[in-house]
Short mmCIF file of C-alpha atoms and ligand atoms in Angstrom, two decimals:
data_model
loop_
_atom_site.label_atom_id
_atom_site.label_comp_id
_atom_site.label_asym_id
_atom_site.label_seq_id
_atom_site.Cartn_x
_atom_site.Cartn_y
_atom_site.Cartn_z
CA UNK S 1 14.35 13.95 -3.85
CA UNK S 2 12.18 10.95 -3.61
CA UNK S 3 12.65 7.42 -4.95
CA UNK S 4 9.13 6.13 -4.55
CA UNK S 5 7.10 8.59 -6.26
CA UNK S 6 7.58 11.54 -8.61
CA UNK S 7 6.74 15.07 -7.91
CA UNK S 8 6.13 18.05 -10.00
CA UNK S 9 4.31 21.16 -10.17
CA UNK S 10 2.81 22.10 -13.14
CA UNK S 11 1.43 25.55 -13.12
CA UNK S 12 -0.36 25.51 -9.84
CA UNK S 13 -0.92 22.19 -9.74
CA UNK S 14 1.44 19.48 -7.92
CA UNK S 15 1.46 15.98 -9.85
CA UNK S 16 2.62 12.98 -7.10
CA UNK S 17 2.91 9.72 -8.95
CA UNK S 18 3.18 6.88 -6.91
CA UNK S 19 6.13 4.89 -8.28
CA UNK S 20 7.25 1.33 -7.51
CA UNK S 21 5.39 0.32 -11.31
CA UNK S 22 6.62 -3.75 -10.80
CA UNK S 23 3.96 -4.00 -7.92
CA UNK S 24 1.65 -1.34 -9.03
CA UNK S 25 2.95 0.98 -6.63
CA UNK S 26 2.27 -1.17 -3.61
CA UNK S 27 2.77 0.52 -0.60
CA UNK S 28 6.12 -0.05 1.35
CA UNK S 29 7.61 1.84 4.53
CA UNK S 30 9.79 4.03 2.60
CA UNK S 31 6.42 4.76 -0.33
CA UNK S 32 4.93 5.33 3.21
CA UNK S 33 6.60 7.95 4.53
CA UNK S 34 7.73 9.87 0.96
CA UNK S 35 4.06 10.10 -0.09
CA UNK S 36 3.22 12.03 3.65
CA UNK S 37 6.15 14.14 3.11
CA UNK S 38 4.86 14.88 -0.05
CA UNK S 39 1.40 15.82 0.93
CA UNK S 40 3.37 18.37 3.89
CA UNK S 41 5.11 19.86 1.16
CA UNK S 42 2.12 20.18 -0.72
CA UNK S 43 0.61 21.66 2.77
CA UNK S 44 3.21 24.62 3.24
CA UNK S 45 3.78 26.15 -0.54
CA UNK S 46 0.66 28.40 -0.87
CA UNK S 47 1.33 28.69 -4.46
CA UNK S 48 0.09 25.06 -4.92
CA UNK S 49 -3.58 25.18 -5.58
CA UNK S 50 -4.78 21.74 -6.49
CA UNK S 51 -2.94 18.43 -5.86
CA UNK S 52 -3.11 15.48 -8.66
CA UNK S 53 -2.72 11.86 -7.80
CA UNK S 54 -1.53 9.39 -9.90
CA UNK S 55 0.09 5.73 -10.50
CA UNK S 56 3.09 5.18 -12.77
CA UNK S 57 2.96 2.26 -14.70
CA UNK S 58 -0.63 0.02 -15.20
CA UNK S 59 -1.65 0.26 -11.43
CA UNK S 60 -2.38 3.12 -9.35
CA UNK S 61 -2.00 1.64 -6.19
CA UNK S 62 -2.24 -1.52 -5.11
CA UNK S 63 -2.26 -0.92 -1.36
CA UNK S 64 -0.12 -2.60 1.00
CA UNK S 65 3.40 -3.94 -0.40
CA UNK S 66 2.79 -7.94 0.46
CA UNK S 67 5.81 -9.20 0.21
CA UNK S 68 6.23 -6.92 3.11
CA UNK S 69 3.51 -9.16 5.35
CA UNK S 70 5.24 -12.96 3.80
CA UNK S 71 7.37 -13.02 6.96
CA UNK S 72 5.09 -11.96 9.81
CA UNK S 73 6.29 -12.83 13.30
CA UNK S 74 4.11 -12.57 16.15
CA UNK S 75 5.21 -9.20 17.44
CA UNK S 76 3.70 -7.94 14.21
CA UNK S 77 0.22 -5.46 15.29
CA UNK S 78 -1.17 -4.12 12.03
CA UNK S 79 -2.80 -1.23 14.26
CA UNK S 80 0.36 0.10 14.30
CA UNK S 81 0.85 -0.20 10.68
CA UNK S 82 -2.71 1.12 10.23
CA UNK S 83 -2.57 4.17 12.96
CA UNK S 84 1.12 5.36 11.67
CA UNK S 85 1.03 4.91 7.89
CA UNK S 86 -2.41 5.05 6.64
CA UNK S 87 -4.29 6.85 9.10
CA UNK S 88 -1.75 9.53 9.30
CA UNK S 89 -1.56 9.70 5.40
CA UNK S 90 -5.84 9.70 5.18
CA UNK S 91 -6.38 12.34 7.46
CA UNK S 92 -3.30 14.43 6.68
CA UNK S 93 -4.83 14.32 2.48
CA UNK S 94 -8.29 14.85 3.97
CA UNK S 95 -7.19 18.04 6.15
CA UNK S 96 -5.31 19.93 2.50
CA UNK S 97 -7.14 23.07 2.43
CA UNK S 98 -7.10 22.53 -1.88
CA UNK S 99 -8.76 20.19 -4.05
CA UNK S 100 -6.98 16.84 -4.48
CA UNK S 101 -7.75 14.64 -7.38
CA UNK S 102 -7.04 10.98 -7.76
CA UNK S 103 -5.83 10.41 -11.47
CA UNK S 104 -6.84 6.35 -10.99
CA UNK S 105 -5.14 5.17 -13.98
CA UNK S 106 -5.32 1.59 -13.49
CA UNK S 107 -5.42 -1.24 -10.36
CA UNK S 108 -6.71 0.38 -7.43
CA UNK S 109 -6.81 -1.84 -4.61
CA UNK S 110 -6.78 -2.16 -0.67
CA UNK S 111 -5.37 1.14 1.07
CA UNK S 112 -4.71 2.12 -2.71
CA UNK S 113 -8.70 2.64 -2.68
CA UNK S 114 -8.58 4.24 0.85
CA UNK S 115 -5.78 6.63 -0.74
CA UNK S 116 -7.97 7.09 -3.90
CA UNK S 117 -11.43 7.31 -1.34
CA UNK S 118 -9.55 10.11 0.62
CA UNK S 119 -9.44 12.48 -2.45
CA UNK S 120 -11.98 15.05 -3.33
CA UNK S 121 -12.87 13.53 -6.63
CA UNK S 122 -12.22 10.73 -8.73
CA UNK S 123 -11.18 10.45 -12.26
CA UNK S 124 -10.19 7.09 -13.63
CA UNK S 125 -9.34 5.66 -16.88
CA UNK S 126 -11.55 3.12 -18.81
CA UNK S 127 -9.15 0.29 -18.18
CA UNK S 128 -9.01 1.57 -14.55
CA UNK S 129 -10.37 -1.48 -12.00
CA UNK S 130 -11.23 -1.54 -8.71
CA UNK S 131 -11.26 -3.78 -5.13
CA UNK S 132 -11.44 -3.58 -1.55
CA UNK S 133 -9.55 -6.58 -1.86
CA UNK S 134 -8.65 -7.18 2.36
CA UNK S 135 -11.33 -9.85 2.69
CA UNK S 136 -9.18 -11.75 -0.13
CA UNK S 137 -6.61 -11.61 2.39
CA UNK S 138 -8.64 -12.25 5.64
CA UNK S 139 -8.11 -8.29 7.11
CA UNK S 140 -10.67 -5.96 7.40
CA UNK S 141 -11.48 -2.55 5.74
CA UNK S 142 -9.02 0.02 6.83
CA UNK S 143 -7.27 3.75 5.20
CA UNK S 144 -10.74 5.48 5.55
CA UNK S 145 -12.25 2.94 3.49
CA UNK S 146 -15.14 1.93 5.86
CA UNK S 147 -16.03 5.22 5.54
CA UNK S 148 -15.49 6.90 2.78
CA UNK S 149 -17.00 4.33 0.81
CA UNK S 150 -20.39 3.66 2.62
CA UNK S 151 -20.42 8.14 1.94
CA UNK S 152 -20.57 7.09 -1.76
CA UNK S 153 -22.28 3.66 -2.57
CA UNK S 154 -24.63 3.29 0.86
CA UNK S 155 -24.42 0.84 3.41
CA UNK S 156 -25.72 -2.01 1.49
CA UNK S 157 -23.43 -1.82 -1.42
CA UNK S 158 -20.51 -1.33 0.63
CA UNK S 159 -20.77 -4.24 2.79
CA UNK S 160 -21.02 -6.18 -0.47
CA UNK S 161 -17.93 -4.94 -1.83
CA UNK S 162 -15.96 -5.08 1.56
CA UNK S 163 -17.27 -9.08 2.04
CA UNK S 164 -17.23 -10.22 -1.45
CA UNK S 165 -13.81 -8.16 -2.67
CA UNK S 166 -14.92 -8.22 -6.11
CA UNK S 167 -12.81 -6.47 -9.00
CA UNK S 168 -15.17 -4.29 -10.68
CA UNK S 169 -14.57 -1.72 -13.70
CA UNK S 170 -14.29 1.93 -14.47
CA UNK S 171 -17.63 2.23 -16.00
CA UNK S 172 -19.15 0.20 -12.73
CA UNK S 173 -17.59 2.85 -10.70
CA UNK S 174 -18.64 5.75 -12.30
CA UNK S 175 -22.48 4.05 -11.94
CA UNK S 176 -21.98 3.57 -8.10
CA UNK S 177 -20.28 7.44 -7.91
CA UNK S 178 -17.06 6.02 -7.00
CA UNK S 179 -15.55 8.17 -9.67
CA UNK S 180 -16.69 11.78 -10.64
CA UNK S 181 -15.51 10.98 -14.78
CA UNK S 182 -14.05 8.50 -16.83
CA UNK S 183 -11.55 9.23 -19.72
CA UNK S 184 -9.32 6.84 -21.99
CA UNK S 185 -6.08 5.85 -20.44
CA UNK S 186 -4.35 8.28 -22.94
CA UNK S 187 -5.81 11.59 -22.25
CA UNK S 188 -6.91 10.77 -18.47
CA UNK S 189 -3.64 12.28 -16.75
CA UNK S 190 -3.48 15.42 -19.49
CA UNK S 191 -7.71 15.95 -18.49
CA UNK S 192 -7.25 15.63 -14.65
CA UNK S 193 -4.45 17.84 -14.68
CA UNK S 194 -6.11 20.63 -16.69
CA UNK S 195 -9.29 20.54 -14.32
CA UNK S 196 -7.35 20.81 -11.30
CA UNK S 197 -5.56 23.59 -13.05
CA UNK S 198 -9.12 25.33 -13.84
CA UNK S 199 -9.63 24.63 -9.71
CA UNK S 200 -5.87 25.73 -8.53
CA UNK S 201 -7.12 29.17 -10.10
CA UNK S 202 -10.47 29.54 -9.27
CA UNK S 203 -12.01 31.16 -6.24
CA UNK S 204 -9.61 29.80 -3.76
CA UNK S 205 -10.93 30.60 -0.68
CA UNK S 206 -14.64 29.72 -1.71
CA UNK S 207 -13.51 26.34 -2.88
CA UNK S 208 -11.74 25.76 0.50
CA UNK S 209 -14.88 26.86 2.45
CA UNK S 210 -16.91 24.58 0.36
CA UNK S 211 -14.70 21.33 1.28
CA UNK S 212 -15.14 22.37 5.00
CA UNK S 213 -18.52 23.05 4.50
CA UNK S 214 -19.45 19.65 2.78
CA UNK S 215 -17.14 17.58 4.80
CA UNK S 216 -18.53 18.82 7.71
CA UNK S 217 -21.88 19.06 7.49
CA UNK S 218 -21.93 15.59 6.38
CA UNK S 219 -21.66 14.18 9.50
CA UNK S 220 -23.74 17.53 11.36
CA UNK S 221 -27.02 18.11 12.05
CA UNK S 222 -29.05 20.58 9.78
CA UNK S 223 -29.47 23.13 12.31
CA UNK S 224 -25.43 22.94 12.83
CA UNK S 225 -24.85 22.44 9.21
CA UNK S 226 -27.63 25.65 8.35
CA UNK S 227 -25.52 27.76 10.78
CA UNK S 228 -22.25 26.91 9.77
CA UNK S 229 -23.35 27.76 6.02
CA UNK S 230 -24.24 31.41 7.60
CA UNK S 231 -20.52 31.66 9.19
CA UNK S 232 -18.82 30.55 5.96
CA UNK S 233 -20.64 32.83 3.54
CA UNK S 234 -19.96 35.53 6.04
CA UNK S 235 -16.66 34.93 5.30
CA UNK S 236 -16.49 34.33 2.15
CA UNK S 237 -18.94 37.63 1.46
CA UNK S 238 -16.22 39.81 3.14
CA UNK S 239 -13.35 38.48 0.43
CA UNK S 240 -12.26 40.15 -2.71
CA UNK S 241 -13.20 37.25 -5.08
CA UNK S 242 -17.02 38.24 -4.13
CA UNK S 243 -16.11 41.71 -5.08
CA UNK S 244 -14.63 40.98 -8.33
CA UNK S 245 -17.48 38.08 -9.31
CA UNK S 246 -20.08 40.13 -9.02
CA UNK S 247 -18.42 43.30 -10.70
CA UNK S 248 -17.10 40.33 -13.37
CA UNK S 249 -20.61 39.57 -13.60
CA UNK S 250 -22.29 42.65 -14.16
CA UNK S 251 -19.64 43.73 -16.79
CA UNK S 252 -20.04 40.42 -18.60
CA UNK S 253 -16.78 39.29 -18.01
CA UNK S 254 -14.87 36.10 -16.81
CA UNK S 255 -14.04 37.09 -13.06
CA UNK S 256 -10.37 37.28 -12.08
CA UNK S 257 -10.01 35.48 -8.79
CA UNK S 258 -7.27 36.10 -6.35
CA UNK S 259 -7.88 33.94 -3.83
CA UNK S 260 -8.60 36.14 -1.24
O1 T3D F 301 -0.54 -4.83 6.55
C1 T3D F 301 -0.91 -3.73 6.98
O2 T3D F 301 -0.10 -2.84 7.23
C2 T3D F 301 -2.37 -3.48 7.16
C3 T3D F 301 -2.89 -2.62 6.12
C4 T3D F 301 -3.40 -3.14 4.98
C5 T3D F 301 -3.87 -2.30 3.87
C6 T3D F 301 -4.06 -3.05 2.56
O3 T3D F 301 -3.91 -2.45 1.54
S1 T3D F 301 -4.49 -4.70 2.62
C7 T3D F 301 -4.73 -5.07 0.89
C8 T3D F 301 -3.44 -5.30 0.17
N1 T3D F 301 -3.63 -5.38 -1.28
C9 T3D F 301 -4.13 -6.44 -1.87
O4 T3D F 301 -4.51 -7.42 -1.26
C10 T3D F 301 -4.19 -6.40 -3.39
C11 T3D F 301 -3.31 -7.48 -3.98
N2 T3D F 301 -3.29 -7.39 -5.43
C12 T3D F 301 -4.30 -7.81 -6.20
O5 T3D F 301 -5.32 -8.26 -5.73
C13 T3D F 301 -4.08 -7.74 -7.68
O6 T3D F 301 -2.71 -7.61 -7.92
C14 T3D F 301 -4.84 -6.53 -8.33
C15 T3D F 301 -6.34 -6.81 -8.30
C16 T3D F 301 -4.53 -5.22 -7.65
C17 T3D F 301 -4.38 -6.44 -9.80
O7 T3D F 301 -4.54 -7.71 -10.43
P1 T3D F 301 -3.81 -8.04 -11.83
O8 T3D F 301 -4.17 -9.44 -12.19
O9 T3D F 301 -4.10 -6.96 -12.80
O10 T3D F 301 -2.25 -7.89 -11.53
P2 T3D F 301 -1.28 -8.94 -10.79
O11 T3D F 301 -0.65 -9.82 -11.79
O12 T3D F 301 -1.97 -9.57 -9.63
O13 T3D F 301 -0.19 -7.91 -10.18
C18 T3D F 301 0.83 -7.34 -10.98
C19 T3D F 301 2.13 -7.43 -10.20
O14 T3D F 301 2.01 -6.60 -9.03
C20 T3D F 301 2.40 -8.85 -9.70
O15 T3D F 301 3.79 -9.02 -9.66
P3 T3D F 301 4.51 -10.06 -10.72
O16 T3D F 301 3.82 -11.37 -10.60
O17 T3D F 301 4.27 -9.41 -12.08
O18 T3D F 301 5.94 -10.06 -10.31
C21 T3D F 301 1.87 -8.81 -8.29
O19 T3D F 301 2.47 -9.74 -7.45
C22 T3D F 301 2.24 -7.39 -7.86
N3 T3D F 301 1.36 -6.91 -6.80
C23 T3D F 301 0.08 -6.57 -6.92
N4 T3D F 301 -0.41 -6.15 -5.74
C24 T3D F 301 0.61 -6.24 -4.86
C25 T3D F 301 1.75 -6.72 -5.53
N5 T3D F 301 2.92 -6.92 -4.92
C26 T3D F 301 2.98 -6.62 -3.59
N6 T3D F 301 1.92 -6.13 -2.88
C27 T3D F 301 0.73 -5.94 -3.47
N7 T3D F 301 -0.29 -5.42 -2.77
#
């Protein structure tokens, strides 16, 4: 169905490779607009309960194709690049109701990190590396990176990495919190997979509450964020899951979660 990326679902877990491996999966038009599809499809089958992402090949994403930007004429606006591929693709991956994992298997660079930034967690692979990379080119920080990354690393440190574009390593991003766990490059797709797995049948509803509620109250005050925490456990205190965890618990048994 696509030609830019692979798709699968693997229990209840969808697998979206990005796939143009020559350019490590740089980001063209038609990468573009297959990887949102992919994320809407993801979006309307409520049998998929965690999404992996992942690079084939030795990069994960490079960001945007270049060869793309060799020949730019002076009717080119990169807002329009910015607002109708990578903003729509950021918020539309921020807005999945179910964990999304980025599977960084190797370069991760420009709106590759904004793609990788916009997940809920971050594994990566030893040999994995990392760059903001647009001040190499002379842009600016775009695909959510400005903010996602400040959320991380602080101010300080992200300013350094946005001005100086520096590659730095797996193990460097695991220090700063970039990533949530490293693994070798062998066993890193196999391990993601089998966490979001654990996720995709966990307390579904509680986990989808719990992005809201962290997103959210990120940005709130703690009066707003205190309050919303009431409404939310309201909710999630009227679903079956509660039910069954704390009848799982008291029997001294793993609880079986529904979702609901
Ligand atoms: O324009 C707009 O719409 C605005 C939005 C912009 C968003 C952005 O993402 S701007 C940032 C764009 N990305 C970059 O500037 C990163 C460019 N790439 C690199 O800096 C390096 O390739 C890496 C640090 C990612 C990896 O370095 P290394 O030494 O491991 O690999 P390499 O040899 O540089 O790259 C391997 C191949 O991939 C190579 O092709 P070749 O020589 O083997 O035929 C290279 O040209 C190609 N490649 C890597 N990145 C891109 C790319 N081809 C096209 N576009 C790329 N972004």
């Amino acid at each position: 169905m696509y030609e830019t990326l692979l798709f699968e679902v693997v229990g209840r877990v969808a697998k979206i490779s990005l796939n143009r491996p020559k350019v490590y999966n740089a980001i063209n038009t038609q990468l573009g607009q297959e990887l949102y599809d992919a994320f809407k499809r993801v979006e309307n089958d409520g049998n998929i309960g965690a999404v992996v992402l992942t690079g084939a090949g030795r990069g994960f994403c490079s960001g945007q194709d270049l060869t793309d930007r060799l020949a730019v004429d002076e009717s080119l606006r990169l807002a329009d690049s910015v607002r109708e591929r990578y903003n729509l693709l950021i918020s539309k991956m921020r807005a999945l109701p179910i964990p999304v994992i980025a599977a960084v298997n190797g370069a991760c660079a420009g709106a590759g990190f904004g793609l990788a930034l916009a997940c809920d967690l971050r594994f990566a692979a030893t040999d994995a590396k990392f760059t903001m990379a647009f001040s190499k080119i002379g842009l600016v920080p775009d695909s959510g990176t400005s903010y996602f990354l400040p959320q991380l690393v602080g101010v300080g440190k992200a300013l350094e990495l946005a001005w100086t574009g520096d590659v730095f390593d797996a193990a460097e991003a695991e220090r700063l919190s970039i990533v949530n766990r490293v693994f070798p490059a062998e066993s890193l797709v196999e391990e993601t997979m089998a966490f979001a797995e654990k996720l995709a049948n966990g307390p579904r509803l509680a986990y989808r509450l719990t992005k809201e509620l962290i997103v959210q109250n990120f940005t709130s005050s703690l009066p707003e964020a205190l309050e919303r925490e009431a409404r939310y456990q309201d909710v999630a205190g009227a679903s079956q899951d509660f039910r069954e965890g704390v009848r799982a618990f008291s029997e001294k048994r793993p609880p079986s979660f529904q979702g609901r």
